[in-house]
CSV table of C-alpha atoms in Angstrom, one decimal:
chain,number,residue,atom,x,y,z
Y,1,UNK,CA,163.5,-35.4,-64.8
Y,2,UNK,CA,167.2,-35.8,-65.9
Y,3,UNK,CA,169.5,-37.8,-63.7
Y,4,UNK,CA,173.5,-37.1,-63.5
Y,5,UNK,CA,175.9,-39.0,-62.1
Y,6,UNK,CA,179.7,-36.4,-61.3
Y,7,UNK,CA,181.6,-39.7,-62.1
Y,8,UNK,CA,180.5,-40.3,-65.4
Y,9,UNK,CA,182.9,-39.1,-68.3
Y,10,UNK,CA,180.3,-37.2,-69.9
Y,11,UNK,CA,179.1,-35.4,-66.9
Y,12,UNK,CA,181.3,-32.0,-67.5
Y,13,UNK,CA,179.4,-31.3,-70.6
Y,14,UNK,CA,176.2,-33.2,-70.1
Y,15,UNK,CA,175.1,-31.1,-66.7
Y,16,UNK,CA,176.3,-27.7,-68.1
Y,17,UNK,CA,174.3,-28.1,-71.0
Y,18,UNK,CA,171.1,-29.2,-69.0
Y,19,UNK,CA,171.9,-25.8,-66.7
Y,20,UNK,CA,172.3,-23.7,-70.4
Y,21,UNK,CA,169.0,-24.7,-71.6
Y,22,UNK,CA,166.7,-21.7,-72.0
Y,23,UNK,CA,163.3,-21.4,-70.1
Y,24,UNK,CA,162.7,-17.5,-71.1
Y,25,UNK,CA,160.8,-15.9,-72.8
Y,26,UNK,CA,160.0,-16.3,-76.6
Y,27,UNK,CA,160.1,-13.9,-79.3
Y,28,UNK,CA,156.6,-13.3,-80.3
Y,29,UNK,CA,156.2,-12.4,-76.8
Y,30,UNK,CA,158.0,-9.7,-77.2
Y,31,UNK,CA,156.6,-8.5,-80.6
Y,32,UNK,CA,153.3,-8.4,-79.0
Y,33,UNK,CA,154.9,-6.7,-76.6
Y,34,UNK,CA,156.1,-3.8,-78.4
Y,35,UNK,CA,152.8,-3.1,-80.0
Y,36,UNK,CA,151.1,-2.8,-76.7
Y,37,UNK,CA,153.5,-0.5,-75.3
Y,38,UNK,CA,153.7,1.6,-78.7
Y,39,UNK,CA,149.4,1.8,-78.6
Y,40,UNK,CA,149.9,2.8,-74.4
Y,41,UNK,CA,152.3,5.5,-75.5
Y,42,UNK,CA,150.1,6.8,-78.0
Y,43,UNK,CA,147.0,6.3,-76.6
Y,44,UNK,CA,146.6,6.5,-73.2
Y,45,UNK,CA,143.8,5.3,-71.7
Y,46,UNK,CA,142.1,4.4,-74.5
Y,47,UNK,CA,144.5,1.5,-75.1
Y,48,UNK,CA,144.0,0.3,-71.0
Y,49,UNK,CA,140.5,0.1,-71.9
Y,50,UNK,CA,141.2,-2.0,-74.7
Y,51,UNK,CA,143.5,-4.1,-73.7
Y,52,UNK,CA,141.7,-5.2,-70.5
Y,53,UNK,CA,138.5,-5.9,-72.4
Y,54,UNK,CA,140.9,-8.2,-75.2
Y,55,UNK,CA,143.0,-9.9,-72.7
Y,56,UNK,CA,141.2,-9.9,-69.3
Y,57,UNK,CA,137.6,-10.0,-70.6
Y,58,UNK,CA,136.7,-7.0,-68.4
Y,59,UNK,CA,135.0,-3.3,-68.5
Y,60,UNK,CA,137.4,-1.2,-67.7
Y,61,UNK,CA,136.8,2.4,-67.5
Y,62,UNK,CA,138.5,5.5,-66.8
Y,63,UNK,CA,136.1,5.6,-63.5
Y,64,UNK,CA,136.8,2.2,-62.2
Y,65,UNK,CA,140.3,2.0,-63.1
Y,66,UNK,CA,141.5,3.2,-59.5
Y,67,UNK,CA,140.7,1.1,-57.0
Y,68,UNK,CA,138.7,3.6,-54.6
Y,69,UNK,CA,140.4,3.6,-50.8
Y,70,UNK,CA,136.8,2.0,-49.0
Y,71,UNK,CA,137.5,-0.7,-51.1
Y,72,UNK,CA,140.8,-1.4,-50.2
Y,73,UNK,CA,139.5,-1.1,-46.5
Y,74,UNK,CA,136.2,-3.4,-47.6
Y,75,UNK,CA,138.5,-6.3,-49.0
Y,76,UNK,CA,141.5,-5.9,-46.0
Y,77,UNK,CA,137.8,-6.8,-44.1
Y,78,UNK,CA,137.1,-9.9,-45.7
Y,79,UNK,CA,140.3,-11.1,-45.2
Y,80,UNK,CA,140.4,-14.0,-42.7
Y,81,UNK,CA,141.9,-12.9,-39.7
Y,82,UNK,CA,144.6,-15.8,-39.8
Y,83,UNK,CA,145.6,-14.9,-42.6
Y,84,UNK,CA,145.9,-10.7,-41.6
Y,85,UNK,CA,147.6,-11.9,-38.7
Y,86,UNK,CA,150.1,-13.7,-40.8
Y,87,UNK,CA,150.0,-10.8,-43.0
Y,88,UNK,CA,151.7,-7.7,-40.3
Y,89,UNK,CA,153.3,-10.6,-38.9
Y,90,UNK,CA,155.5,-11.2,-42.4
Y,91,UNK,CA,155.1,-7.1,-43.0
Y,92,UNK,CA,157.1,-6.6,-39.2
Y,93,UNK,CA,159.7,-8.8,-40.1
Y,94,UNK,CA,160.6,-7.7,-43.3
Y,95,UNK,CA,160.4,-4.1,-42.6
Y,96,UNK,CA,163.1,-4.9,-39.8
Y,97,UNK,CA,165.4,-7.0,-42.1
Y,98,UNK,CA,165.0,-4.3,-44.7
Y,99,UNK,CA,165.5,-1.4,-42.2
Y,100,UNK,CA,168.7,-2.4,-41.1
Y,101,UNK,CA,170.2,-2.5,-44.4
Y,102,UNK,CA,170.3,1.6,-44.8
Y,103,UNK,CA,173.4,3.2,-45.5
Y,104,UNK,CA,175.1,6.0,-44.1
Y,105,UNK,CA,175.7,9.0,-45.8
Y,106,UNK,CA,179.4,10.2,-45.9
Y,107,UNK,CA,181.5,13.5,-46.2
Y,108,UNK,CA,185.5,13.4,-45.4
Y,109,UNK,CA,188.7,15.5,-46.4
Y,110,UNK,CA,191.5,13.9,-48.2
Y,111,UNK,CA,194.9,14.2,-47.8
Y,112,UNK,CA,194.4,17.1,-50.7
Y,113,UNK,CA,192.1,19.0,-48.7
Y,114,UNK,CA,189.4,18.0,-51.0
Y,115,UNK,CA,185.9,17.7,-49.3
Y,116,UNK,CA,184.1,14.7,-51.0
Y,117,UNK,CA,181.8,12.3,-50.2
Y,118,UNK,CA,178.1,11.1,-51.0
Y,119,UNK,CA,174.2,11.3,-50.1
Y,120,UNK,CA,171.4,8.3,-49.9
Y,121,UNK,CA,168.0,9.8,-51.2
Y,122,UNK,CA,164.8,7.9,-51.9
Y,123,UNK,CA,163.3,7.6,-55.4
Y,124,UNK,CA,160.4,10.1,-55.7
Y,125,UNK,CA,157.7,7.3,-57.1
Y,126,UNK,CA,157.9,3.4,-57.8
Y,127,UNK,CA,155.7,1.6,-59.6
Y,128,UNK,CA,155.0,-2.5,-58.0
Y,129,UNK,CA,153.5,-5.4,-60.0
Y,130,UNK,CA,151.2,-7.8,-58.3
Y,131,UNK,CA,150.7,-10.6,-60.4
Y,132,UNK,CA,146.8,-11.8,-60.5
Y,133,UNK,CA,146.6,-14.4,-62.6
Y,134,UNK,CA,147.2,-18.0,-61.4
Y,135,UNK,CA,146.8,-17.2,-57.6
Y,136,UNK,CA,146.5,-14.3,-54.9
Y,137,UNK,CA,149.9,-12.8,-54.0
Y,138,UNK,CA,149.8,-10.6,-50.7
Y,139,UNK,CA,153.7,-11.9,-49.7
Y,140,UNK,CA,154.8,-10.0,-53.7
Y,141,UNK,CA,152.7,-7.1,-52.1
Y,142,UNK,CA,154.9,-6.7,-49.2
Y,143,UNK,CA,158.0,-7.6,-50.5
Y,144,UNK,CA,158.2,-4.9,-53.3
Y,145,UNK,CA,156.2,-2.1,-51.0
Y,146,UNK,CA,157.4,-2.6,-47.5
Y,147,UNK,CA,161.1,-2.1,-48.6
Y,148,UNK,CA,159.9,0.9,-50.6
Y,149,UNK,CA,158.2,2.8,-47.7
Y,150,UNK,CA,161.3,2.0,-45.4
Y,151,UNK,CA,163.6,3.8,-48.3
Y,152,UNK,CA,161.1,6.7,-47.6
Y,153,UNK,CA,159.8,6.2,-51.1
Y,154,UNK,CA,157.1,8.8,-51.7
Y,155,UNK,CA,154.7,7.6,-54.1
Y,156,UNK,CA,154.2,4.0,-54.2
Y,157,UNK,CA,151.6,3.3,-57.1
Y,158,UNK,CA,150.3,-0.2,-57.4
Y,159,UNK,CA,149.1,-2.3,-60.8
Y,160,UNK,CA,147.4,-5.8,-60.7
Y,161,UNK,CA,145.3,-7.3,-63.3
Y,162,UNK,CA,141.5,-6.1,-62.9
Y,163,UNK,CA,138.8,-8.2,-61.7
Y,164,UNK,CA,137.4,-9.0,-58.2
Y,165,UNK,CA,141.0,-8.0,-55.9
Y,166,UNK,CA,141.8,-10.7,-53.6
Y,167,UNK,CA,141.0,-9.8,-50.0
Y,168,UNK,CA,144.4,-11.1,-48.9
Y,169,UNK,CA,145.8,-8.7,-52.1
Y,170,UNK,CA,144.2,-5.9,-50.4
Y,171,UNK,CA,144.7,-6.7,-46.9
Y,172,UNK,CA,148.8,-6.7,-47.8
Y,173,UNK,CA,148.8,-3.5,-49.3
Y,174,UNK,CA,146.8,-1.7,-45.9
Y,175,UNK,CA,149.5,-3.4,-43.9
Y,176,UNK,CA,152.4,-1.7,-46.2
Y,177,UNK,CA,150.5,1.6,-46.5
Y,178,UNK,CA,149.6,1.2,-50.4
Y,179,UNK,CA,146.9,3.4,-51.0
Y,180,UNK,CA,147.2,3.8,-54.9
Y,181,UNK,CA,146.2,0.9,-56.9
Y,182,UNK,CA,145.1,0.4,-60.4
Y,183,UNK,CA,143.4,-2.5,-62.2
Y,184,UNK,CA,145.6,-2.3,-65.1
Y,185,UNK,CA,147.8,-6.0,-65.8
Y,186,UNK,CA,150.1,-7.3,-68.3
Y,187,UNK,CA,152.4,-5.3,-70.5
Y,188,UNK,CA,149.9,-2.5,-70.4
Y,189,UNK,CA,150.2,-2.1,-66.9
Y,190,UNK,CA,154.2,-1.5,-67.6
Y,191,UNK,CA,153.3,0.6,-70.3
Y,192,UNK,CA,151.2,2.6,-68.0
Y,193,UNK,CA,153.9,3.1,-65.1
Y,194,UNK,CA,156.7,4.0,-67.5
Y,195,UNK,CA,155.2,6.4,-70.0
Y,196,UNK,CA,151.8,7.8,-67.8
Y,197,UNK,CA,148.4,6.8,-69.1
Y,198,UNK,CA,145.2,9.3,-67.9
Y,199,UNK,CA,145.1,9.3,-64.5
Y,200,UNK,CA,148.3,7.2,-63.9
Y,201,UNK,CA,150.8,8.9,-63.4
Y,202,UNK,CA,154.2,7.7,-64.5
Y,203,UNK,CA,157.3,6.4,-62.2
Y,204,UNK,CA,160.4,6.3,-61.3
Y,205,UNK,CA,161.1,2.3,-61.4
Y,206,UNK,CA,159.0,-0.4,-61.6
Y,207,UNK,CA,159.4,-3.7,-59.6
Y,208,UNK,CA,157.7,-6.8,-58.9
Y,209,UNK,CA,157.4,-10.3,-60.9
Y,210,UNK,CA,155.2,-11.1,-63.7
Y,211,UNK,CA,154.4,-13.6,-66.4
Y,212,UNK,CA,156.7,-13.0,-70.0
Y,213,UNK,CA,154.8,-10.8,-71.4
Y,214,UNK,CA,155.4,-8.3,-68.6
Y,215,UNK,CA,159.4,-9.1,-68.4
Y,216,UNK,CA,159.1,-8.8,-71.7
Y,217,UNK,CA,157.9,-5.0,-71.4
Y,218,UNK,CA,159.7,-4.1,-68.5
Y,219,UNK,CA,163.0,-4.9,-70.7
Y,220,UNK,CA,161.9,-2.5,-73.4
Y,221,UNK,CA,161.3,0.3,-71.4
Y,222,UNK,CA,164.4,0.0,-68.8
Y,223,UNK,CA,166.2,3.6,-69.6
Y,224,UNK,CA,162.8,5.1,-69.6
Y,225,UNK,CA,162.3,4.2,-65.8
Y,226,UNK,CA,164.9,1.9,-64.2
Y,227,UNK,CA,163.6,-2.0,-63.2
Y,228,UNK,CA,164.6,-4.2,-60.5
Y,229,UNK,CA,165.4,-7.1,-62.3
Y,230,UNK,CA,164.1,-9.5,-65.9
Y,231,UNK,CA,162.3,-12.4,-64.0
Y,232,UNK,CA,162.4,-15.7,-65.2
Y,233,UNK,CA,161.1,-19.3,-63.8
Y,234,UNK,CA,161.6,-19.6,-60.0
Y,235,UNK,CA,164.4,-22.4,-59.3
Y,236,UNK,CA,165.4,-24.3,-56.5
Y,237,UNK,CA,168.6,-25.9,-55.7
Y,238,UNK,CA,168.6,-29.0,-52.8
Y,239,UNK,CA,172.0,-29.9,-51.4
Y,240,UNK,CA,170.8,-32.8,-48.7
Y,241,UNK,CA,172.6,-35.6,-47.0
Y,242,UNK,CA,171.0,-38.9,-46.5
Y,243,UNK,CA,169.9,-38.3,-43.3
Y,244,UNK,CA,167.2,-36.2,-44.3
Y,245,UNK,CA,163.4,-37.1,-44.4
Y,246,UNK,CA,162.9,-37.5,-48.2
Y,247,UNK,CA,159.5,-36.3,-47.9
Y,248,UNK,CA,160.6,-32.6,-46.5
Y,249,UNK,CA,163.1,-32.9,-49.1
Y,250,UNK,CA,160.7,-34.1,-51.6
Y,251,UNK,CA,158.0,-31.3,-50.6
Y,252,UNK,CA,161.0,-28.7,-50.9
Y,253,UNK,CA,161.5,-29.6,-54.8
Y,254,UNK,CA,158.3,-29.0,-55.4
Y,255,UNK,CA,157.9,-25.7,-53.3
Y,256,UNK,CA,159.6,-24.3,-56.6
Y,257,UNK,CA,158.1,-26.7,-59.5
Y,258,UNK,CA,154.3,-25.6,-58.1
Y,259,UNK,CA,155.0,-21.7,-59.4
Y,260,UNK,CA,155.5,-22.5,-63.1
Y,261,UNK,CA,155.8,-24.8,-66.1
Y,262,UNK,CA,159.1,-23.6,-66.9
Y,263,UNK,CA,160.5,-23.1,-63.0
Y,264,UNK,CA,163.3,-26.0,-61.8
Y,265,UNK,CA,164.3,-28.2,-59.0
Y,266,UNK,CA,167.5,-30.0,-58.5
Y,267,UNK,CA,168.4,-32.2,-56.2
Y,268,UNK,CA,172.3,-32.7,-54.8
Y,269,UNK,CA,173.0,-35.6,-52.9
Y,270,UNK,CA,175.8,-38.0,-52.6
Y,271,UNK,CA,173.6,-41.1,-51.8
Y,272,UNK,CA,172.0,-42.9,-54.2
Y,273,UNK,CA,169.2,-44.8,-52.3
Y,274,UNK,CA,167.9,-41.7,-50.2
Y,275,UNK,CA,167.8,-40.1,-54.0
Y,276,UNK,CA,165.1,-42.9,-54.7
Y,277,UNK,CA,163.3,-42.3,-51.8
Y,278,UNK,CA,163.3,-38.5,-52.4
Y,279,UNK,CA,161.5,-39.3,-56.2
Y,280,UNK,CA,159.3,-41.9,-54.9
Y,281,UNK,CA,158.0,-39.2,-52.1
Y,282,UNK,CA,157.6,-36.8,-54.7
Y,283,UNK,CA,155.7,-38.5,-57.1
Y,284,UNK,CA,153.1,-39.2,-54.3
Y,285,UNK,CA,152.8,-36.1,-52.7
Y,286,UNK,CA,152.3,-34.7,-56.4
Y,287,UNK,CA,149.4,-36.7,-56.6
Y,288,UNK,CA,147.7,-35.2,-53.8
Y,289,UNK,CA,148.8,-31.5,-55.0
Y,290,UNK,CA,146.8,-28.6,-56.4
Y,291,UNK,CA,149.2,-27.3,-59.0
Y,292,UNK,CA,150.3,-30.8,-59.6
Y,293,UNK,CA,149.8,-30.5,-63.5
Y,294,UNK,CA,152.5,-27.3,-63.3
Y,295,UNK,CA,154.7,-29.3,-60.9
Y,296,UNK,CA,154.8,-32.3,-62.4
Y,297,UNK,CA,155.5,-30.6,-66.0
Y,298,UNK,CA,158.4,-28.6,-64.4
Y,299,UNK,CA,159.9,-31.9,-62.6
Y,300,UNK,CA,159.4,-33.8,-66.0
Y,301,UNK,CA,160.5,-31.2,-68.0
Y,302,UNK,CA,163.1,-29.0,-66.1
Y,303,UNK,CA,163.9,-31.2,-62.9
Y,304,UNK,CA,167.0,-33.3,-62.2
Y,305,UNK,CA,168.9,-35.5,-59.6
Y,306,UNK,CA,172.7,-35.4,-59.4
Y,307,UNK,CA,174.5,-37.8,-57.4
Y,308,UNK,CA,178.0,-36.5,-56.6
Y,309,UNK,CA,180.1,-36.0,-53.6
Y,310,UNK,CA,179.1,-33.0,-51.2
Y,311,UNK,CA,182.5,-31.8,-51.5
Y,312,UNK,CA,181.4,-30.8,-55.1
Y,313,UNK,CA,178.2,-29.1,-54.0
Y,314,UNK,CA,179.3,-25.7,-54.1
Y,315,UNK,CA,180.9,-25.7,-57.5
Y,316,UNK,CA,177.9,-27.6,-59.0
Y,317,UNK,CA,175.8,-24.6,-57.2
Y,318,UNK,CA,177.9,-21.8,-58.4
Y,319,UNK,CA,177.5,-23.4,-62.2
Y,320,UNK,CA,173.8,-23.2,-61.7
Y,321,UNK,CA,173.8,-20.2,-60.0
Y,322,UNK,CA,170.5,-20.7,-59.0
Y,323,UNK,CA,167.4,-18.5,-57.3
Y,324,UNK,CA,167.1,-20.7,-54.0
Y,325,UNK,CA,169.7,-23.5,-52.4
Y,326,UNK,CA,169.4,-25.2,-49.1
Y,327,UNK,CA,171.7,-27.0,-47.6
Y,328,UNK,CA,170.4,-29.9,-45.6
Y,329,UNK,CA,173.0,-30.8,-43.9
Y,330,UNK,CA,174.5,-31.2,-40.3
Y,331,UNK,CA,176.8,-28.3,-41.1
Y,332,UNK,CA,175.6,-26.4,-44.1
Y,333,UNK,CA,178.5,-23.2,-43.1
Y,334,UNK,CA,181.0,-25.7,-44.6
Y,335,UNK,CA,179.5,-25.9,-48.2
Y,336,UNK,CA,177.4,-22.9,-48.3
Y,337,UNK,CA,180.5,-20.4,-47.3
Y,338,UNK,CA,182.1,-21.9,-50.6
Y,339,UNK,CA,179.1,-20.7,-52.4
Y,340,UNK,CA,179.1,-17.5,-54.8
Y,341,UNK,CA,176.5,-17.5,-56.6
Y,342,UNK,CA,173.1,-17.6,-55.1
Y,343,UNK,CA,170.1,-15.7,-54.7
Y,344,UNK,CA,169.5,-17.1,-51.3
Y,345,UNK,CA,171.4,-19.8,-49.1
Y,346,UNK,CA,169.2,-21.6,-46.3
Y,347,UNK,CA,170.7,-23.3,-43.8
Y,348,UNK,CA,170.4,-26.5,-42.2
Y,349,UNK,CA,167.5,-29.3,-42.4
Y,350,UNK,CA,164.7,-27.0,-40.6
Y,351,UNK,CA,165.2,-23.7,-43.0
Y,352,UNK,CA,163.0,-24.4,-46.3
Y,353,UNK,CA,162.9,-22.0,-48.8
Y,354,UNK,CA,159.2,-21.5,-47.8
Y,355,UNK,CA,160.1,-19.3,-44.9
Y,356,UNK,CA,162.2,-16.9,-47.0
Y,357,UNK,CA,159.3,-16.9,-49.3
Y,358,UNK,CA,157.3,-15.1,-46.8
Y,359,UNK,CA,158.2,-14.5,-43.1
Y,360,UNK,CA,161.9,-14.7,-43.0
Y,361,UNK,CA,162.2,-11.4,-43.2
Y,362,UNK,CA,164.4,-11.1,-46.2
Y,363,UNK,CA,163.1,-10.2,-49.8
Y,364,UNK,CA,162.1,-13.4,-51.8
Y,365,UNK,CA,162.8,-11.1,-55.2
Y,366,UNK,CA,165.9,-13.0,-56.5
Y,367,UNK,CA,167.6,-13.4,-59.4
Y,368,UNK,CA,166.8,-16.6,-61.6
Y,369,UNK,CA,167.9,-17.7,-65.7
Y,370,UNK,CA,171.8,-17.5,-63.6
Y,371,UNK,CA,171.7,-13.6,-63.0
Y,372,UNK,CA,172.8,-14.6,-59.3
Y,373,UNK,CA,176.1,-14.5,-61.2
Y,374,UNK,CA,176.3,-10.8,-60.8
Y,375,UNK,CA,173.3,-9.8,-59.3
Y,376,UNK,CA,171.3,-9.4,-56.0
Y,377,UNK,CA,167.9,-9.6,-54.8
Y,378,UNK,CA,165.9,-7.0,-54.2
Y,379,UNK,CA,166.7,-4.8,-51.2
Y,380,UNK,CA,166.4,-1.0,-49.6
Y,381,UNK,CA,169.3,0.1,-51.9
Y,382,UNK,CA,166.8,-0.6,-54.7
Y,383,UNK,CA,164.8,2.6,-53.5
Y,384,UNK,CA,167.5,4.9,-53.1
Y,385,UNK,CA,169.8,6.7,-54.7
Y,386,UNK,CA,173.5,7.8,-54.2
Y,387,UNK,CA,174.7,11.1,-55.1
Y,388,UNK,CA,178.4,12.3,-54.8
Y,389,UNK,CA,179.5,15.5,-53.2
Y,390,UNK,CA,182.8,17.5,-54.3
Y,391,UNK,CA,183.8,20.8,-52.5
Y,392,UNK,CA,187.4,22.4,-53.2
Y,393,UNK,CA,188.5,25.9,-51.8
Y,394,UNK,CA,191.4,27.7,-53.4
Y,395,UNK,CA,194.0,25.4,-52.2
Y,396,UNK,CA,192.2,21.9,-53.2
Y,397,UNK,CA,191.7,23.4,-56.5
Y,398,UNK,CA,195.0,24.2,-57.2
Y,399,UNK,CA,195.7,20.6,-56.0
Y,400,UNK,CA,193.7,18.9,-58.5
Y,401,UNK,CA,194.5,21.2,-61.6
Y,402,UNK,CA,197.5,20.0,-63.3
Y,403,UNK,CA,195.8,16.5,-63.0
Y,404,UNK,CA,192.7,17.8,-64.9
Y,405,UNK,CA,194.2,20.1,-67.6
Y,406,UNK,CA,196.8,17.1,-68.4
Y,407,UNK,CA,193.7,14.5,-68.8
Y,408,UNK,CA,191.7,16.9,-70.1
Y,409,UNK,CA,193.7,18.0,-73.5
Y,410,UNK,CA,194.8,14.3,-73.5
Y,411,UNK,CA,191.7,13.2,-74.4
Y,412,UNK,CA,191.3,16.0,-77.0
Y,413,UNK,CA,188.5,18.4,-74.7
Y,414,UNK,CA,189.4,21.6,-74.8
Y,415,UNK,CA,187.1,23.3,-73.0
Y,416,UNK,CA,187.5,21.1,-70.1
Y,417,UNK,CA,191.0,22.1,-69.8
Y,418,UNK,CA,190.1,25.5,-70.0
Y,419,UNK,CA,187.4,25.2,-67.4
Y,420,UNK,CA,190.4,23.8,-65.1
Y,421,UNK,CA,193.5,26.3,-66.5
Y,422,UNK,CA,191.1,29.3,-66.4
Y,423,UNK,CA,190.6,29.3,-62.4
Y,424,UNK,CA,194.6,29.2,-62.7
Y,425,UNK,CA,195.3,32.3,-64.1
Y,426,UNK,CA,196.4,30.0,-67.0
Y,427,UNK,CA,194.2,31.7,-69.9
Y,428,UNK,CA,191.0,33.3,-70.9
C-alpha cells in the first residue's frame, strides 16, 4: 500500500505515476491468444473439444456442449430459495433502471423541407460471458442479459466455462429468460461467438467480463462482432470524512481488492488519524476474509491512502478516473457534481458500492484501466442500434444540390456530383 500526502512537493508526479502504472494484460497472453482464435476459426468444434480438455480438464463433446433446457430448470431447483429470491428481486430492479433508459425514435422537417430523422432497432443476437472460474456469478448473468432482452434483443446465446454450472448461474439466467448456454470458456468461448463453431452459432456482439485471456480475445476480434468494453482489474475509489466508521470504510476497500490480484483501492480522506484507523480495520477484517490472499496482494500491491483536502477530491478522482467512487460524506452532491470521470458515483455514507454491484438496479459493467475518461458502462443503448432516415421530394432536392455537387467535385468524386447534378437536369 502506497501512502500520499497532496502537500508534499513531490506529490504532482509521484500520485500520477502510481495512477499510470499498468495492471493489464501481458503480451504472451495475447500470443496465446491468437493461436486459439486462429485453431477456432479453422476448426470448429474440433478445437472446443480440445481446448476444454487442455485448459479446463473436461470431456467436452459436440453432444454435451449445450446445456440441455431441464438442466437449466434442474440447477434454477437447487438453488436456495434466498438466494432466487434475491435473484428476481436484483433481475426487477435492473430491468426497471434499464427500461427507462430507451430512446425515442425521431422524424422532423427542416426549415429545407428535408424529412430526416432516425430509428432505434435491437441487435439481432448477443453473445454474454459468465465468468466460472474463481466463483459463481448470477449478478454478471443479469446484468449483461436482462438489459439485452429489454432492448428486444432476439437471440441471447450464453458461454461459461464447462463443468458442474452453479445452481445460482442457472437460476439467473431462468430469471432473465436465457435459454441458450454453452459450456465453452476462455478465449475459445470468444472465438466461438465471433466466428461460429458447430452448433454455435455466431453473434452480433459479445459482452460480459472475463479473465485476460478473454479481453485479450475479445480485442482481436472487435470489427468482426462489436464488444462492450476491454475489462481490466475492478477499482474502487473512497472519498470519506472522518466521521465515518473506518470499519464500513475499511470493508468498502476491500469490496474491490477481494475480485483480483491486480484490482485497486484508494482511499481519500483529509484526516490523518481516521486514515489509521481505516488500515488498522482492514488489516483485521482481512484476516478473517475468504479471498484474503487476493485482497491483501491487491492492497499491498495496488492500494493507497492519500491524505489531502476534500476540496481536491474531485480532481484527484477525475485523474484516476476510476471504475467505482463513493463519497462518504454529509453532502457528497458537493464533490461528486464536480466529478467527470467515473464509472459510478455513490452517494453518501449508507450507499456502498456493493449495492450497485447487485440490486441497485443500475449495470455494475463499468469502465476500469481509466476508460471512464471517455466511456460508459454498459446500458440498453448497448443492444440497439440507430439508423438515420433522409426523405427529399422535388423541392428539398433542389435545396440540397448546389451543396452536394460543390463538395462533391471538391473532394475530387465525380460520380457523386453527377449523382446530385443529374436529378438537376445538369448532365447525363
Amino acid at each position: 500500500m502506497r501512502r500520499f500526502h497532496f502537500s508534499d512537493p513531490g506529490f504532482d508526479t509521484a500520485f500520477p505515476a502510481f495512477v499510470a502504472e499498468r495492471r493489464d494484460t501481458p503480451e504472451e497472453v495475447d500470443a496465446i491468444v491468437r493461436d486459439v482464435l486462429a485453431a477456432v476459426r479453422a476448426e470448429g468444434v474440433a478445437a472446443l473439444i480440445r481446448y476444454a480438455r487442455e485448459f479446463d480438464r473436461f470431456e467436452l463433446t459436440e453432444a454435451n456442449l449445450r446445456v440441455p433446457a431441464e438442466e437449466i430448470e434442474a440447477g434454477a431447483a437447487e438453488c436456495p430459495a434466498d438466494v432466487r429470491d434475491a435473484i428476481a428481486f436484483a433481475a426487477r430492479r435492473i430491468r426497471a433502471y434499464h427500461e427507462r433508459q430507451r430512446p425515442a425514435d425521431q422524424r422532423f422537417t427542416d426549415e429545407a423541407g428535408v424529412e430526416l430523422g432516425w430509428r432505434w432497432t435491437p441487435l439481432e443476437a448477443v453473445g454474454i460471458y459468465v465468468p466460472g472460474g474463481r466463483a459463481a456469478y448470477p449478478s454478471t448473468v443479469l446484468m449483461n442479459a436482462v438489459p439485452a432482452a429489454a432492448a428486444g434483443v432476439g437471440r441471447i446465446a450464453m458461454v461459461t466455462p464447462p463443468g458442474r454450472l452453479q445452481p445460482a448461474v442457472l437460476a439467473a439466467a431462468k430469471e432473465a429468460g436465457v435459454t441458450e448456454i454453452w459450456r465453452v470458456g476462455g478465449a475459445q468461448a470468444v472465438a466461438a461467438l465471433a466466428y461460429g463453431a458447430g452448433p454455435v452459432r455466431p453473434v452480433d456482439k459479445i459482452v460480459g467480463p472475463g479473465n485476460a485471456f478473454v479481453t485479450a480475445a475479445k480485442r482481436r476480434v472487435y470489427g468482426t462482432v462489436g464488444i462492450d468494453a476491454l475489462a481490466g482489474p475492478s477499482e474502487i475509489v473512497v472519498v470519506a470524512d472522518g466521521l465515518n466508521n473506518p470499519e464500513w470504510i475499511a470493508a468498502d476497500l476491500l469490496s474491490q481488492a477481494e475480485h483480483d490480484p491486480a484490482a485497486q483501492s484508494i482511499l481519500i480522506t483529509d484526516d490523518e488519524a481516521f486514515a489509521a484507523r481505516v488500515e488498522a480495520a482492514l488489516e483485521a477484517q482481512l484476516g478473517a476474509l475468504a479471498t484474503g490472499e487476493d485482497a491483501r496482494a491487491s492492497w499491498r500491491d495496488h492500494g493507497a491512502v492519500v491524505i489531502a483536502p476534500l476540496d481536491e477530491a474531485p480532481g484527484l478522482v477525475d485523474l484516476i478516473a476510476p471504475e467505482h467512487v463513493e463519497f462518504a460524506t454529509d453532502a457528497p452532491e458537493r464533490l461528486a457534481d464536480r466529478v467527470r470521470h467515473a464509472g459510478a458515483i455513490f452517494l453518501g455514507r449508507h450507499a456502498p458500492e456493493a449495492v450497485g454491484d447487485y440490486v441497485a438496479g443500475s449495470n455494475h459493467v463499468l469502465p476500469t484501466s481509466r476508460a471512464a475518461r471517455f466511456s460508459s458502462g454498459l446500458s440498453l443503448f448497448d443492444f440497439l442500434k440507430r439508423t438515420s432516415i433522409i426523405r427529399c421530394d422535388e423541392a428539398a432536392f433542389a435545396a440540397l444540390a448546389p451543396a452536394t455537387i460543390a463538395l462533391a467535385e471538391a473532394e475530387g468524386l465525380p460520380a457523386h456530383a453527377r449523382s446530385a447534378a443529374i436529378r438537376m437536369g445538369q448532365g447525363a
